[in-house]
Coordinates of N, CA, C and O and ligand atoms in Angstrom, one line a residue:
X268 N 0.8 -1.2 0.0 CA 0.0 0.0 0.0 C 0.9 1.2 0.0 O 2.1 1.4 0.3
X269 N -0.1 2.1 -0.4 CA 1.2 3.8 -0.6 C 0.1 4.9 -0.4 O -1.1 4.8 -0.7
X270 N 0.6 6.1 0.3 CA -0.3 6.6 0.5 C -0.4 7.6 -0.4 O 0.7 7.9 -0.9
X271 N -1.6 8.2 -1.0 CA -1.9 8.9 -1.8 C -1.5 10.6 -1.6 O -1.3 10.9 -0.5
X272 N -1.4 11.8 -2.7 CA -1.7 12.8 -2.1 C -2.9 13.3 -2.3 O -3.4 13.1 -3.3
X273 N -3.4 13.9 -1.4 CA -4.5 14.9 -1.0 C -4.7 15.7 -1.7 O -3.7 16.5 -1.7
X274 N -5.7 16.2 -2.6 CA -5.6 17.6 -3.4 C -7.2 18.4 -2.5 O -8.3 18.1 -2.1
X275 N -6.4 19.6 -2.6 CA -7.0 20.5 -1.9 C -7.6 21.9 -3.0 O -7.0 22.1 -4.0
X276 N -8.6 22.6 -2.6 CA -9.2 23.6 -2.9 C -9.0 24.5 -3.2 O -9.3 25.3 -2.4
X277 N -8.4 25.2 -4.4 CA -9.7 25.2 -5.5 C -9.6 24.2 -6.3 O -10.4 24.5 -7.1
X278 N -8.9 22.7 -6.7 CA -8.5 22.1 -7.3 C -9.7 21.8 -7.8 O -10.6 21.3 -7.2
X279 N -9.6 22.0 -9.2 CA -11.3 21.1 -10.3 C -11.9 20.0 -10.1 O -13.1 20.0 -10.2
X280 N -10.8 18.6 -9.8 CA -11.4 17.7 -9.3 C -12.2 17.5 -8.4 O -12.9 16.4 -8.3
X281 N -12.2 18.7 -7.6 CA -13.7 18.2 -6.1 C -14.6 19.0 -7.0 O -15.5 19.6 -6.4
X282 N -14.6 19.1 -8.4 CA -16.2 19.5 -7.9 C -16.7 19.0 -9.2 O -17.6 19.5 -9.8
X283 N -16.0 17.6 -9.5 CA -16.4 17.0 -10.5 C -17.2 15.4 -10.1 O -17.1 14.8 -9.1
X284 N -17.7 15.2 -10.8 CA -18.5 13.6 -11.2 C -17.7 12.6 -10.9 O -16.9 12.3 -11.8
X285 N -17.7 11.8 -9.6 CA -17.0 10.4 -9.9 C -18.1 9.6 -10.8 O -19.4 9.8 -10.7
X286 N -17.7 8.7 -11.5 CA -17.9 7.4 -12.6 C -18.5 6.3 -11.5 O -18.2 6.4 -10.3
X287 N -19.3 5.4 -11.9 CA -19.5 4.4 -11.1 C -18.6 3.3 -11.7 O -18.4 3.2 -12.9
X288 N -18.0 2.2 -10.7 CA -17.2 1.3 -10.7 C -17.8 0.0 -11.5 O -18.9 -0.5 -11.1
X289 N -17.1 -0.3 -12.4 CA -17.9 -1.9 -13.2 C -17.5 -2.7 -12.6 O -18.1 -3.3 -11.8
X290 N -15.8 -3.1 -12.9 CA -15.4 -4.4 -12.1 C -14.5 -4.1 -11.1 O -13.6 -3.3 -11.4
X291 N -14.5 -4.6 -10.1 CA -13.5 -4.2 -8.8 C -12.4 -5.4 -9.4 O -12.4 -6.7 -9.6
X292 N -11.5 -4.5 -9.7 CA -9.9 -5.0 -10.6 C -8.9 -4.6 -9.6 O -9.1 -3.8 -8.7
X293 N -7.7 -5.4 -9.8 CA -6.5 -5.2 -8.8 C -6.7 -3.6 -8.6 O -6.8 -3.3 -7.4
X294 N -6.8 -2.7 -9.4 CA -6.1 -2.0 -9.2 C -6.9 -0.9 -8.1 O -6.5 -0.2 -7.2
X295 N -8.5 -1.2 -8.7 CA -9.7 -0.7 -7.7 C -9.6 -0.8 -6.2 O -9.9 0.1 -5.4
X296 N -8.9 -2.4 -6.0 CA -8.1 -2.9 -4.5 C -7.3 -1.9 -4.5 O -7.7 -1.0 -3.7
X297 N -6.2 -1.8 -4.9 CA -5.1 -1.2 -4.2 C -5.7 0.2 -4.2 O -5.6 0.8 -3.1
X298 N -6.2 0.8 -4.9 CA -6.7 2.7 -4.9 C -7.6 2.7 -3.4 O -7.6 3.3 -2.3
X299 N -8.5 1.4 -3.9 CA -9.3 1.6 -2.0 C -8.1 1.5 -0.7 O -7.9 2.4 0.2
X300 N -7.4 0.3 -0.7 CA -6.5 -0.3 0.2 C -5.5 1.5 0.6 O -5.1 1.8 1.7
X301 N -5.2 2.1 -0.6 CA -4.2 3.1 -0.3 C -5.4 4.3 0.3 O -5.2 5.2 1.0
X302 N -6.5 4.0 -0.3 CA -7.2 5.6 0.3 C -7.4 5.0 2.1 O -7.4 5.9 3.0
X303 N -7.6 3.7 2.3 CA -7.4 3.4 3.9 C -6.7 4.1 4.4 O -7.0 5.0 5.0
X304 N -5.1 3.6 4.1 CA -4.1 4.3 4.4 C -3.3 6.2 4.6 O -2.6 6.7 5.4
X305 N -4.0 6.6 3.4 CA -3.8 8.1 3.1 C -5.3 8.9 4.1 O -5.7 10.0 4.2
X306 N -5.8 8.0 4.4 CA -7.2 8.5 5.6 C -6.5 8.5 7.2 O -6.6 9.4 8.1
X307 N -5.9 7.3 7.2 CA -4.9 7.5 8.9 C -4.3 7.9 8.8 O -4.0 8.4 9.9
X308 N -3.3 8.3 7.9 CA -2.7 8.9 8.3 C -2.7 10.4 8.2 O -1.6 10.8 8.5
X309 N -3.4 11.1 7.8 CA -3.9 12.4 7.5 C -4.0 13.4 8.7 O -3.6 14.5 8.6
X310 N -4.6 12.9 9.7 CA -6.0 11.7 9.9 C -7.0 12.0 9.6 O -7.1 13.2 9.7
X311 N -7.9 11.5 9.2 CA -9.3 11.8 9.0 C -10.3 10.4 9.0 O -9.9 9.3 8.8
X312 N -11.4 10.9 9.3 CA -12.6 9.9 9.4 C -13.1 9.2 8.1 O -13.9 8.3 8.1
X313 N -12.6 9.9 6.8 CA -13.5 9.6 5.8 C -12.5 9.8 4.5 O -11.3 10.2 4.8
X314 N -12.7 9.6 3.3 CA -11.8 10.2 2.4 C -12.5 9.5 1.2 O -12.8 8.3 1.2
X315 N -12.9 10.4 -0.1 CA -13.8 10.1 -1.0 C -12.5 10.2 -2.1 O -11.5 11.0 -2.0
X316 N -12.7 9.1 -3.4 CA -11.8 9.1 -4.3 C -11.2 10.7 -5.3 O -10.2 10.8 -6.1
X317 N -12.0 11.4 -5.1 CA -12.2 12.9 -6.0 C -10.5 13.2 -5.2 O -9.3 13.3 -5.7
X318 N -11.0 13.2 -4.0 CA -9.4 13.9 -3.0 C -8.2 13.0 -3.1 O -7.3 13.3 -2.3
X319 N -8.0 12.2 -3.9 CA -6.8 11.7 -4.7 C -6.4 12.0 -5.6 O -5.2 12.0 -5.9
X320 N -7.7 12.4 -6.4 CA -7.6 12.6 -7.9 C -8.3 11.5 -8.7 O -8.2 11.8 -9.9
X321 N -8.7 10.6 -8.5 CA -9.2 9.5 -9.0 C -10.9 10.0 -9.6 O -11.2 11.1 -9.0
X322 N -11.6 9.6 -10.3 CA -12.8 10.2 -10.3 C -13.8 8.9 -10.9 O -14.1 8.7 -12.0
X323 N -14.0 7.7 -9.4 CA -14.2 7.0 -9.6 C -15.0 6.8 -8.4 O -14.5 7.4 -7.5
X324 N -16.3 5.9 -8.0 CA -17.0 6.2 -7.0 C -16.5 5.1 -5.6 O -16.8 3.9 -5.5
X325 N -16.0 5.7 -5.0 CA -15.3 4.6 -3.6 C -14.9 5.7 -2.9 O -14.5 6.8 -3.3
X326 N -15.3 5.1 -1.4 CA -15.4 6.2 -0.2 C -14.6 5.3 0.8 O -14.5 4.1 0.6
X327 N -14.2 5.8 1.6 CA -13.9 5.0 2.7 C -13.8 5.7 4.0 O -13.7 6.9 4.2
X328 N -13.9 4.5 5.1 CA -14.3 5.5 6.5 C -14.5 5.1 7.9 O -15.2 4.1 8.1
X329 N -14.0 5.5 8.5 CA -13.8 5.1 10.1 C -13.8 6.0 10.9 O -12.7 6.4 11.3
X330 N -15.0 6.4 11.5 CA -15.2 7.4 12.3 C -14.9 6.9 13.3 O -15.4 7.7 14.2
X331 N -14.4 6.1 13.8 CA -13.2 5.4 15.0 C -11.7 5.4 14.8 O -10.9 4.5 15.1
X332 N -11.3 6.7 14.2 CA -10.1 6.5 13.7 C -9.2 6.7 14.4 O -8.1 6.3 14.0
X333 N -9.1 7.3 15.8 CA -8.3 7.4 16.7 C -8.2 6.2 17.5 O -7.5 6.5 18.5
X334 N -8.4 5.5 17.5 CA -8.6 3.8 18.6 C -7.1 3.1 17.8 O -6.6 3.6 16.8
X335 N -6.8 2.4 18.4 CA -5.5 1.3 18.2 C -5.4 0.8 16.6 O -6.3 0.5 15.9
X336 N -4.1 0.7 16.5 CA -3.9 0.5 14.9 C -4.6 -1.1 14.4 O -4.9 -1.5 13.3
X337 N -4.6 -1.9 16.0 CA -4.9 -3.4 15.5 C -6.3 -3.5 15.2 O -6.8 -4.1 14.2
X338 N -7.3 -2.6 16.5 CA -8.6 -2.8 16.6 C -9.2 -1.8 15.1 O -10.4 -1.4 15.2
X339 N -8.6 -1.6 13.9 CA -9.2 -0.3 13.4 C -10.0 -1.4 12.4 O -9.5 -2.5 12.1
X340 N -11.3 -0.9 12.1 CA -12.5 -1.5 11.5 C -13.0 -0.3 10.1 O -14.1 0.3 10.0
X341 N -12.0 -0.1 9.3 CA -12.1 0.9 8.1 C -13.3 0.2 7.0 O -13.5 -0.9 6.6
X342 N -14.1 1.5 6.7 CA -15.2 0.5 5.8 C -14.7 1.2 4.8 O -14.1 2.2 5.0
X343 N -14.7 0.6 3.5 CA -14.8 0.7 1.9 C -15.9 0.5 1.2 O -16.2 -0.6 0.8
X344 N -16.7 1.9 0.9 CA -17.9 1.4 0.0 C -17.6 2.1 -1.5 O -17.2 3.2 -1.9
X345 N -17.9 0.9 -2.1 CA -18.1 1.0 -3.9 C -18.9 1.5 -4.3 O -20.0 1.1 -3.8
X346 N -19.0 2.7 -5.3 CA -20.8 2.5 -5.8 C -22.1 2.8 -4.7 O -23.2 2.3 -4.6
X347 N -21.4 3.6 -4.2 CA -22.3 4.1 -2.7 C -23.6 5.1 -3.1 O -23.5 6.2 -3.6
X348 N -24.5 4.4 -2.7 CA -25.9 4.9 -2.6 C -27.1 5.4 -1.4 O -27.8 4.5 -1.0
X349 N -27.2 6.3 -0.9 CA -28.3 6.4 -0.2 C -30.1 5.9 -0.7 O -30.9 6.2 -1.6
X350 N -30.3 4.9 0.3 CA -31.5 4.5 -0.2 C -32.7 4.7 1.2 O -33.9 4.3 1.2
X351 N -31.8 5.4 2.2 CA -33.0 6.4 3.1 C -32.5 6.8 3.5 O -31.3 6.6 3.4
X352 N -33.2 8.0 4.6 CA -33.0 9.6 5.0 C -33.5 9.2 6.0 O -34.2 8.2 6.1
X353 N -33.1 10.1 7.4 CA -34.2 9.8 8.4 C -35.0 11.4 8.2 O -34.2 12.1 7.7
X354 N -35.9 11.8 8.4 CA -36.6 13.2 8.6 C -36.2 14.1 9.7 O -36.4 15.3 9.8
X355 N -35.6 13.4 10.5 CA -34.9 14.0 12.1 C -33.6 14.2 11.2 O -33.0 13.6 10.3
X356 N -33.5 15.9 12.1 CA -32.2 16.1 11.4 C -31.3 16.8 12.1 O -31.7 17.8 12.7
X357 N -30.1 16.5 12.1 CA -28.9 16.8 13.0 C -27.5 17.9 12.3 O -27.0 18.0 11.2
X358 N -27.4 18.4 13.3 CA -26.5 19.9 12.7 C -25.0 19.5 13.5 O -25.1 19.4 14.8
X359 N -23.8 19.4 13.0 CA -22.6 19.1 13.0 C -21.9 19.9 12.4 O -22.3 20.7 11.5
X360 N -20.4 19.9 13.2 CA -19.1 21.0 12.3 C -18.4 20.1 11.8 O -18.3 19.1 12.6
X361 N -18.0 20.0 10.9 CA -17.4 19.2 9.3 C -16.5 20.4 9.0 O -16.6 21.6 8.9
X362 N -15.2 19.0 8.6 CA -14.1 19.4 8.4 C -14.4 18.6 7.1 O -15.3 17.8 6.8
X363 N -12.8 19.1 6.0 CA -12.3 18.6 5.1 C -11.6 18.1 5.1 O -10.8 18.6 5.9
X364 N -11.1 17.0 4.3 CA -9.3 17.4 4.5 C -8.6 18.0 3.1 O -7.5 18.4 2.8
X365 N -10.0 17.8 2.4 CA -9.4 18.8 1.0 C -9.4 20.5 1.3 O -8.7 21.3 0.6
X366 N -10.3 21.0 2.5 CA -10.3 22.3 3.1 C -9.7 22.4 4.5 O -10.4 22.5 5.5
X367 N -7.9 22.3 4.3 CA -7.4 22.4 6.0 C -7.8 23.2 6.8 O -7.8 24.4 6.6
X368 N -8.0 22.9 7.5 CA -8.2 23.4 9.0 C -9.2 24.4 9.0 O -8.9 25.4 9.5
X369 N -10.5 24.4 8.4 CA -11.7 24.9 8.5 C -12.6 24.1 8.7 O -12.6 23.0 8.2
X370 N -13.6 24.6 9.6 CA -14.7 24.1 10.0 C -16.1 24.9 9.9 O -16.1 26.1 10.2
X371 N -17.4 24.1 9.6 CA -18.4 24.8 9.7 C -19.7 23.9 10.2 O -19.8 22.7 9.9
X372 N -20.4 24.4 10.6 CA -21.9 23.4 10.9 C -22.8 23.3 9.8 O -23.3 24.3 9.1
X373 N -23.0 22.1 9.5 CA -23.8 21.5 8.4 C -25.1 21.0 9.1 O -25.1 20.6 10.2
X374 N -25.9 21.1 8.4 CA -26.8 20.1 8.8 C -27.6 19.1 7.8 O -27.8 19.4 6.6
X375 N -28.1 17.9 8.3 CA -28.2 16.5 7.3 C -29.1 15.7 8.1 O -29.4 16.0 9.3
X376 N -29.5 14.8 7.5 CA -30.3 14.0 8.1 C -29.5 13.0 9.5 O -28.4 12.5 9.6
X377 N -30.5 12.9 10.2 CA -29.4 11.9 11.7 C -29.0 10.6 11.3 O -27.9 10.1 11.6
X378 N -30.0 10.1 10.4 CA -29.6 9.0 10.1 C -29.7 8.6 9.0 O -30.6 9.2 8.3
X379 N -29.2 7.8 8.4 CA -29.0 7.2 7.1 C -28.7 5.7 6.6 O -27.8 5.1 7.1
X380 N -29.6 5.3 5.7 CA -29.2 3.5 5.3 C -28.4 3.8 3.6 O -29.1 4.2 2.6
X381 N -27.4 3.7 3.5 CA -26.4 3.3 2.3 C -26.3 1.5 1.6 O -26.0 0.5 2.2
X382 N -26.5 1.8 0.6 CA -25.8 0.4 0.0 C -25.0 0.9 -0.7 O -25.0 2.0 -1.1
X383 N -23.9 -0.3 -1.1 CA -22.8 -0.2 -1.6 C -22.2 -1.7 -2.0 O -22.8 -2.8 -1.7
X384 N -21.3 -1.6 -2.7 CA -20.3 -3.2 -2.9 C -19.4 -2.9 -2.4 O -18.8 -1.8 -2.4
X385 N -19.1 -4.3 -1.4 CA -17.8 -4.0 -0.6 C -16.8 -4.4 -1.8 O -17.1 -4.5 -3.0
X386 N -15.3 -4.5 -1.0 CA -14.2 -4.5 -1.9 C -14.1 -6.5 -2.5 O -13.5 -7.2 -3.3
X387 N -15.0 -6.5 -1.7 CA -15.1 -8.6 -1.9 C -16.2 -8.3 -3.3 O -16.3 -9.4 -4.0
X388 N -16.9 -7.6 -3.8 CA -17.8 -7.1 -4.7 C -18.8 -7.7 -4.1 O -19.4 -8.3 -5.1
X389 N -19.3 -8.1 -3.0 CA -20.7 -8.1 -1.9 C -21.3 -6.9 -2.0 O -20.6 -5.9 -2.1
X390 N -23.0 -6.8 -2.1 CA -23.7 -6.0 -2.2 C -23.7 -5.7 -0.4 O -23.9 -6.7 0.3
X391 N -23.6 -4.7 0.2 CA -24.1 -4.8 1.6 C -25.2 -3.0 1.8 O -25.7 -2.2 1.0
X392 N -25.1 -3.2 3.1 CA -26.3 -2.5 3.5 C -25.6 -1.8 4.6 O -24.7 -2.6 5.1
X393 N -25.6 -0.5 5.2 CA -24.9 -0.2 6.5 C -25.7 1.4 6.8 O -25.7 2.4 6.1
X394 N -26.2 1.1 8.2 CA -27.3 2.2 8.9 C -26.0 3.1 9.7 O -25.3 2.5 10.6
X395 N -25.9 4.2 9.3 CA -25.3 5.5 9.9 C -25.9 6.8 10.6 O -26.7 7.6 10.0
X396 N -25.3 7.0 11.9 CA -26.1 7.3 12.7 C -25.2 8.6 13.0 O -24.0 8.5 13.0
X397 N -25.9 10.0 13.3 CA -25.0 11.3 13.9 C -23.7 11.3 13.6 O -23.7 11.7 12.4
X398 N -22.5 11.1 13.8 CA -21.1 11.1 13.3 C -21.2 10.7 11.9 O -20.9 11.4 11.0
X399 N -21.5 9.5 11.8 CA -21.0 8.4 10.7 C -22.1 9.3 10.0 O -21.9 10.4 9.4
X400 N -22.9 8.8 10.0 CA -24.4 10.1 8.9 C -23.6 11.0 8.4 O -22.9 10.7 7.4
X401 N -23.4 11.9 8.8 CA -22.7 13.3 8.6 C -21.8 12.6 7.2 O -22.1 12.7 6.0
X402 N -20.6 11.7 7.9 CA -19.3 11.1 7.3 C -19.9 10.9 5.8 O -19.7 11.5 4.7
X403 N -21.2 9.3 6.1 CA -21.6 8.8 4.7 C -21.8 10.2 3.9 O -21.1 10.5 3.0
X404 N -23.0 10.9 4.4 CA -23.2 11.8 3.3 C -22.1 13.0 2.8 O -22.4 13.5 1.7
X405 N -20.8 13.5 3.6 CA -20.2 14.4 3.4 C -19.2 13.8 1.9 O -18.9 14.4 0.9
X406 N -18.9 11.9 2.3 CA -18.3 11.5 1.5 C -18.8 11.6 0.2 O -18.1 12.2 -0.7
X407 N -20.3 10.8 0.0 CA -20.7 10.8 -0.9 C -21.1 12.0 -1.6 O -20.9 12.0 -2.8
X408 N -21.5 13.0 -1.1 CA -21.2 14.7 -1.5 C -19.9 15.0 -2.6 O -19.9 15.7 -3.6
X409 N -18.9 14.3 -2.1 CA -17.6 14.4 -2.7 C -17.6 13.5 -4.2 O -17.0 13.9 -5.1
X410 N -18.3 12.4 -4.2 CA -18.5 11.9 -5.6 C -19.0 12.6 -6.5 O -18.8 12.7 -7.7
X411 N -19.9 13.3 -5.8 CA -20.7 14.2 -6.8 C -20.6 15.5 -6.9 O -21.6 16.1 -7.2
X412 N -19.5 16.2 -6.7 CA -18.5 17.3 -7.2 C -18.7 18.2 -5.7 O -18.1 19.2 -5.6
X413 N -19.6 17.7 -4.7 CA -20.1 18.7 -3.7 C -19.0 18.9 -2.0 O -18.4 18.1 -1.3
X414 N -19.2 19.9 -1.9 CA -18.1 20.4 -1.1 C -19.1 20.4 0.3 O -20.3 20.2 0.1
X415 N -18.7 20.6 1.7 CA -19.2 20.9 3.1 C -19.7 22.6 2.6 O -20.8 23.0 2.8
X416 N -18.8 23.3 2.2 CA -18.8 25.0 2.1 C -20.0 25.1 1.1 O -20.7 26.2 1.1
X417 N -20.2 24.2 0.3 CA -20.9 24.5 -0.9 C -22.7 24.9 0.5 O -23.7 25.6 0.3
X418 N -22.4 24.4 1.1 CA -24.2 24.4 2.1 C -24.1 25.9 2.5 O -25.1 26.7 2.6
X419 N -22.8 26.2 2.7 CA -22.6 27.9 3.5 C -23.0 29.0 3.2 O -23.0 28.9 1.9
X420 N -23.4 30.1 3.4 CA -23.9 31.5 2.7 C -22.3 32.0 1.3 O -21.2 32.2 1.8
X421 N -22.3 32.0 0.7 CA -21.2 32.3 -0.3 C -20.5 33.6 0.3 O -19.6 34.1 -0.4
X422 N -20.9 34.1 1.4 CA -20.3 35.0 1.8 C -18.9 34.1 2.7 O -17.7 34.2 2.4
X423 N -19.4 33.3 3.7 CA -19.1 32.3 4.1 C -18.0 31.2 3.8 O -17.0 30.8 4.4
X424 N -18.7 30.9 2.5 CA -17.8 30.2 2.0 C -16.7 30.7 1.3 O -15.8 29.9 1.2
X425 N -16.6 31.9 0.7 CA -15.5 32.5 0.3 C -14.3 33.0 0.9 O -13.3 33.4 0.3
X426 N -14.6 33.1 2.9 CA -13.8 33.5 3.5 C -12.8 32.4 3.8 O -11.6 32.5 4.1
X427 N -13.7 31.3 3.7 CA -13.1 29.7 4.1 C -11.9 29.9 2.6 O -10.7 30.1 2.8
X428 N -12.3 29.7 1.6 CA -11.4 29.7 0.6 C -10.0 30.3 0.8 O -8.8 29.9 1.0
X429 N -10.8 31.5 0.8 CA -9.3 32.9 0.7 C -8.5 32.2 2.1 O -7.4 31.9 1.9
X430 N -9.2 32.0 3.9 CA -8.1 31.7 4.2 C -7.0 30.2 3.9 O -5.8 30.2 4.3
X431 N -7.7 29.0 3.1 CA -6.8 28.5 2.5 C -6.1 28.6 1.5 O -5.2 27.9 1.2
X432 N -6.5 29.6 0.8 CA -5.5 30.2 -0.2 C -4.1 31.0 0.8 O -2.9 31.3 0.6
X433 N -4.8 31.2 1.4 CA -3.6 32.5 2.6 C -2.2 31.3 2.8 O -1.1 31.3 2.4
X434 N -2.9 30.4 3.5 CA -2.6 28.7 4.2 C -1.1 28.6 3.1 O 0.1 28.6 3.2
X435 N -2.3 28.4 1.8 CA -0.7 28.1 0.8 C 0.2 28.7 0.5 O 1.3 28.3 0.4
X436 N -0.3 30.1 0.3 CA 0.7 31.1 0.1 C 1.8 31.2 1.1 O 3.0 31.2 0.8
X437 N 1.1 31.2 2.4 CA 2.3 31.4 3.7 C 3.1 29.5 3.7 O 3.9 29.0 4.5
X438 N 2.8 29.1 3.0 CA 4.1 27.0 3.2 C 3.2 27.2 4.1 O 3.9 28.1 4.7
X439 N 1.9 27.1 4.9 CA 1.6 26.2 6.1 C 0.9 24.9 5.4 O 1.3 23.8 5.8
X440 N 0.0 24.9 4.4 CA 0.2 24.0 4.0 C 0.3 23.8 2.4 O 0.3 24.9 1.8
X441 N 0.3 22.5 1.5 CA 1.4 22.6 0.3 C -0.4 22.8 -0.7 O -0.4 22.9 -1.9
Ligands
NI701 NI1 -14.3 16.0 2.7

């Protein structure tokens, strides 16, 4: 495994179309297997293929990502679908890691049922709740060209920009 880099904002690719996956091929393994890897160690909870550069639909995610390197339980969904919403809805601060070190309150449904193909190409089913909710949908947001800021007043979201543009300009980050 190798860890990927990160592309960050304004970069074109987050606000583009991932493709849906036909056949899970070596190589679809290793791009998920490395987006595991380039998620811990980042760190982050989640990391959608757009933030590689890849524009291909695979998410991956462990909103237990701080816990022990042996006990860690990373999910990989293929082809990830929401196929319910709950109507109760919960307001969270969401980070990026394609937007460093900003944060803002989103709000989304509390809960959520996703299907997906695991990396074994198994069809599965997985109910996400407050944290993980937020995670599935922020990820899957990312397949479909959509950003956390994109929800924000554009006044808002512009300030978020400029100070990561500031970010790069000053080397704090690349
Ligand atoms: Ni993100």
């Amino acid at each position: 495994m190798s860890l990927r880099n990160i592309i960050v904002v304004p970069d074109p690719l987050l606000k583009q179309i991932a493709q849906p996956i036909e056949t899970i091929t070596e190589d679809v393994k290793k791009q998920a297997l490395d987006m595991v890897e380039t998620m811990y160690d980042a760190p982050g909870i989640g990391l959608a293929a757009n933030q590689i550069g890849c524009l291909n639909r695979i998410f991956v995610m462990d909103t237990n990502y701080r816990k022990e390197e042996s006990s860690r339980k990373p999910i990989i969904m293929i082809n990830p679908e929401i196929v319910w919403k709950s109507e109760e809805i919960s307001v969270m601060e969401e980070g990026c890691l394609s937007i460093p070190q900003q944060y803002a309150e989103v709000e989304r449904p509390k809960s959520v049922r996703v299907k997906y193909i695991d990396i074994d190409g198994e069809v599965r089913e997985h109910i996400g709740e407050d944290l993980e909710s937020h995670c599935i949908q922020h990820e899957l947001d990312h397949l479909n060209g959509i950003l956390f800021i994109d929800y924000l007043s554009r006044l808002k979201r512009n300030m978020i920009l400029r100070k990561v543009e500031k970010m790069k300009k000053d080397g704090i980050i690349l």
